[in-house]
């Protein structure tokens, strides 16, 4: 099999860490790069970026003529990819189908399942939901999630100069002492409440007074509100022991959370990669609602006292055992095997159960 | 309730009968019109038109700020509408969800269901499938299809000068004598086979030698192939008793098929409106695969002999009894009632069954 | 030098003769093809197609990274190309700058000149106008137009079976007897008057009762009106000795007009290629207003009597001597030489005169 | 006359100061708002934003049906507006035509002149250049620039709490003591050199050690490089007496520069509004190359020593006399008068001189 690679959306943007450079450094050749984000970080521009993505990806697929298109999870560029491929009669393979969460991602993930020809799911429960939605049983494969592969093969030792490569802003961090990691994204379906929500988390972390690594939120609608909250906090509390970073490489991110005292926020990584790595996680709010959890997660609301208390509990507990709920680290070869051999019918049919 | 109306896609185009003019004639005020079709009539332009639709509809919804968006069935402009509304946190109401057919429409219809907040379905079977897909039972309503409303309230008498208002090309038609109606669209998932498919139908109708009303196909990928077949036939057989039309108004189309000896092709109207009107229908090929049928439909393949034979059988049978499988003509008031009163949660959840 | 080729706009469409196939047959490799026409054939869609062209060409140039972009004349896809290249700091070379005509092409052509870094003009008068507009004298080159190259190297003999390769609709044509060629495009700045205008020409040609080759108009706003006029005429006069064609190859088009008794309409080819070939031309209306003419052109208004009389006069006169007003057939090598060697400053400056 | 207002591009974005809110506060009603910026701040996204602007503005103009479209200067959204209006046969009126500068703005401004029907220029020299480019003398009017109107009617007294309304980041400012204002935008045609360029200016201002008001750059390609330079400086020199702001209202910006000891950078405001207000200006680099200057401007290169020396000279000189080179403050009524009464021919012609 031959890989064609289109890099688009936030992967090209400075404020999301120029992921495209990391892809090149990893030795991949890029067939095309496409600026497809319409600026504004709100629900309207999220929709428009989806539309622009469809237009551009259609032209590129027309010229690349792929045999199959592989797309990941539930972001708006995933939706763009799914629409382009399925209207163009190109078989569509999809990872992470059947998972449940909150946010618009929930609806989008299932809609993509209904457009996909191959479902490469993470576990039993996801498989059950994909089947319930009427998909062909012969098209659903439990492979685990490839994001676990990346971390399963990574040496988890944290170098002393870890943070020096990443710049960021804020006071120095000592990786040999306990630290928190915070990553809290906007919840699109709660657009307008982001500032209030982030302020609860900021207050809790400030009170805990443990050194913290804080990552900027993703590009979804509401991102601006959260960023504003972070900037205001920084201005008011220049001496708080919080260091802000844009982005880490996949392996370094795994090292970072693996070695942390606690990961808090609403990133899926706490629940998914965190299960495998045994990271103590405090999950805040509705964004991961319904997603299957291992034992490493405590759920709390947007509430500073609740957040603080849960973090203290997780620090007291320390690390958890590995749980393979989201994969065992061997998803990649399974997926390659399936893509190479699957018999795909372009015309989908509804399977009544 | 106050209606805002955006008219887009093929409804603005001459070759689809300038539907926008009919909307204005019916007394509706149009809030915005949007040219959103990228020319080419192929899978790539179908995808790109979807993307352009998302961009434009997002801007218009941003400025109109609707309380709820109502969208119909499974076309690519329906997908554009669904994506724009759902990313923008505007409640989305959808008719015709849960029906099964062939073509890319099949996947698109179900994907839209997974993005919708209110499901206004036509019958029990559709309701069952929407529920199977994990939708909230409180959000699914059997209303019947509003397309049946339009025809239920129409006087079905055919005026003597019926055809004179519609121009078209080909020899004169006598509405007082038996006639066929033919409407065969491209099947997007069988792109590239349209010419061959339409030639079978043309040959059958030519052999039957009964006067026929032939409608040009819709704008889906493959439309050009079918149009080419029709044009080539016309050039080779200028005297065949076939008259080609672009489009009829909704009421006139109902009169046309109601009074026909047989409707053939692959339009959903044969199965849906045809059930209510009792029209003898010969359904060709895979485009309506799986859609529930009343007794008025005979299914055949892309096969001139099979088509010819089935039409003769339907003519011999004559009209059928009304079947309310797709609605009883009172969907409109039910839908208005639901839109006015429904309690909608923007955050959707998956219902396990 | 290495050629990269992007094929877009009407060159990909069936109703404009699938020019892309001819490009491939001629042995060129196509780097990308882009469907960029928004359907509607009106001023709004002309603008929107320009915008879509900019978006798509920007992405493709981003990925192709050309050293210089060459664009031709004054169409909306030319404008798209000019905007993409100039914002992206890619040197822009432009042919046919400085010519004057009517229609929106007039303004667009000059706007493109103000965005271009190299001006490859056809003659003295064009050079003077480009210089008057404030361009750097070192950037303006009289090369002649490459469209003359193609015809200068073509054998002008007309094969007996010439028309058989081209299909089209209408009665047979005998290339050994005198025939007219008609090509009349919409005038965008007179949008809404196209039907009236074409009816005058149709009436004149009908009265002349000489066999005629009629080409469908281009894709500009108003195209639909003209096409409608042609279709209505054909229905009312199925026996008129007029044969309608979509498109000819460049060489065949040259043969066609070279061997015609008279070319009428408003195509620039009558004035430009017609000068070199000595074709008797009747130019109708304002579309070519101001363009320099050789002696082969008679100008008339939208007036059936005037058109008829002028055609009779041209037939009586017969062919004209070759005039090199638009080129001597050696533009290509001159342009290649300039592109290979020109010193280009990306920052343009206004030259006061 | 009735004003329709479309607000788009950076006027809707937080990082450019949410200008849309100021427009609303000023009592204007907004007909439509359009997110049209494709994120990336580079030459490719500048081109793509132009294209997206054309698509969206065409749809909005189609629905608003304006009698005339007024557009300002030379930005990419101005180009979008010009293309949409001119293809749609809507008369286009343009301010600031005929001025000369550096950057891509230079080419774009002149290209827009060649698309415009009414030229509302600032002074004699601009008029001469518009005429040289072949425009109809009856379409060119010296009105002065409306940007001068806004400042001519503003009370220039600086309130003591001036800076308190604007937030920003950095140490406090005392408006009663001398301060610098710095505003340096990227130069699109020197893309890639922005970081180096801004570092020279930062070093000069740091050495001068006078309190300074620094504005973030505009959205043109290269913006990211300049922002990065500013952020890096801020991190390394948290105590430098420089305060960073996003945006000021039009009147407050006039007050700010009027009362400053010196304005430095490459904004046109130093040369244009600065002439009227008599502000001592140090203009850096090529961005304003060729633009007519009053006596208030000293030009320097990207050179820390040169910048420092020129600022000291300007501070020593103090304020200049008012110069009406760019307007006398009564452009608005003149423009309204012209728009209301001008006879416009949609078909433009080239005027040979």
Tab-separated table of N, CA and C in Angstrom, chain D residues 3-7 23-24 26-32:
chain	number	residue	atom	x	y	z
D	3	UNK	N	-28.108	53.830	3.145
D	3	UNK	CA	-26.871	53.064	3.300
D	3	UNK	C	-27.161	51.602	3.629
D	4	UNK	N	-26.564	50.681	2.856
D	4	UNK	CA	-26.535	49.272	3.244
D	4	UNK	C	-25.111	48.962	3.661
D	5	UNK	N	-24.970	48.166	4.711
D	5	UNK	CA	-23.649	47.971	5.284
D	5	UNK	C	-23.342	46.484	5.407
D	6	UNK	N	-22.277	46.035	4.738
D	6	UNK	CA	-21.783	44.673	4.910
D	6	UNK	C	-20.475	44.759	5.687
D	7	UNK	N	-20.402	44.057	6.810
D	7	UNK	CA	-19.185	44.066	7.629
D	7	UNK	C	-18.518	42.698	7.507
D	23	UNK	N	-18.880	49.849	15.232
D	23	UNK	CA	-19.817	50.279	14.189
D	23	UNK	C	-21.235	50.309	14.755
D	24	UNK	N	-21.590	49.280	15.485
D	24	UNK	CA	-22.922	49.223	16.095
D	24	UNK	C	-23.092	50.327	17.133
D	26	UNK	N	-21.766	53.130	17.153
D	26	UNK	CA	-21.929	54.408	16.445
D	26	UNK	C	-23.324	54.552	15.836
D	27	UNK	N	-24.163	53.555	16.022
D	27	UNK	CA	-25.553	53.696	15.604
D	27	UNK	C	-25.863	53.192	14.207
D	28	UNK	N	-24.915	52.540	13.572
D	28	UNK	CA	-25.186	52.022	12.239
D	28	UNK	C	-25.883	50.665	12.317
D	29	UNK	N	-26.797	50.434	11.376
D	29	UNK	CA	-27.398	49.110	11.283
D	29	UNK	C	-26.634	48.286	10.268
D	30	UNK	N	-26.359	47.043	10.591
D	30	UNK	CA	-25.540	46.184	9.734
D	30	UNK	C	-26.446	45.239	8.971
D	31	UNK	N	-26.353	45.277	7.651
D	31	UNK	CA	-27.203	44.411	6.831
D	31	UNK	C	-26.728	42.967	6.835
D	32	UNK	N	-25.430	42.790	6.884
D	32	UNK	CA	-24.907	41.416	6.907
D	32	UNK	C	-23.487	41.423	7.434
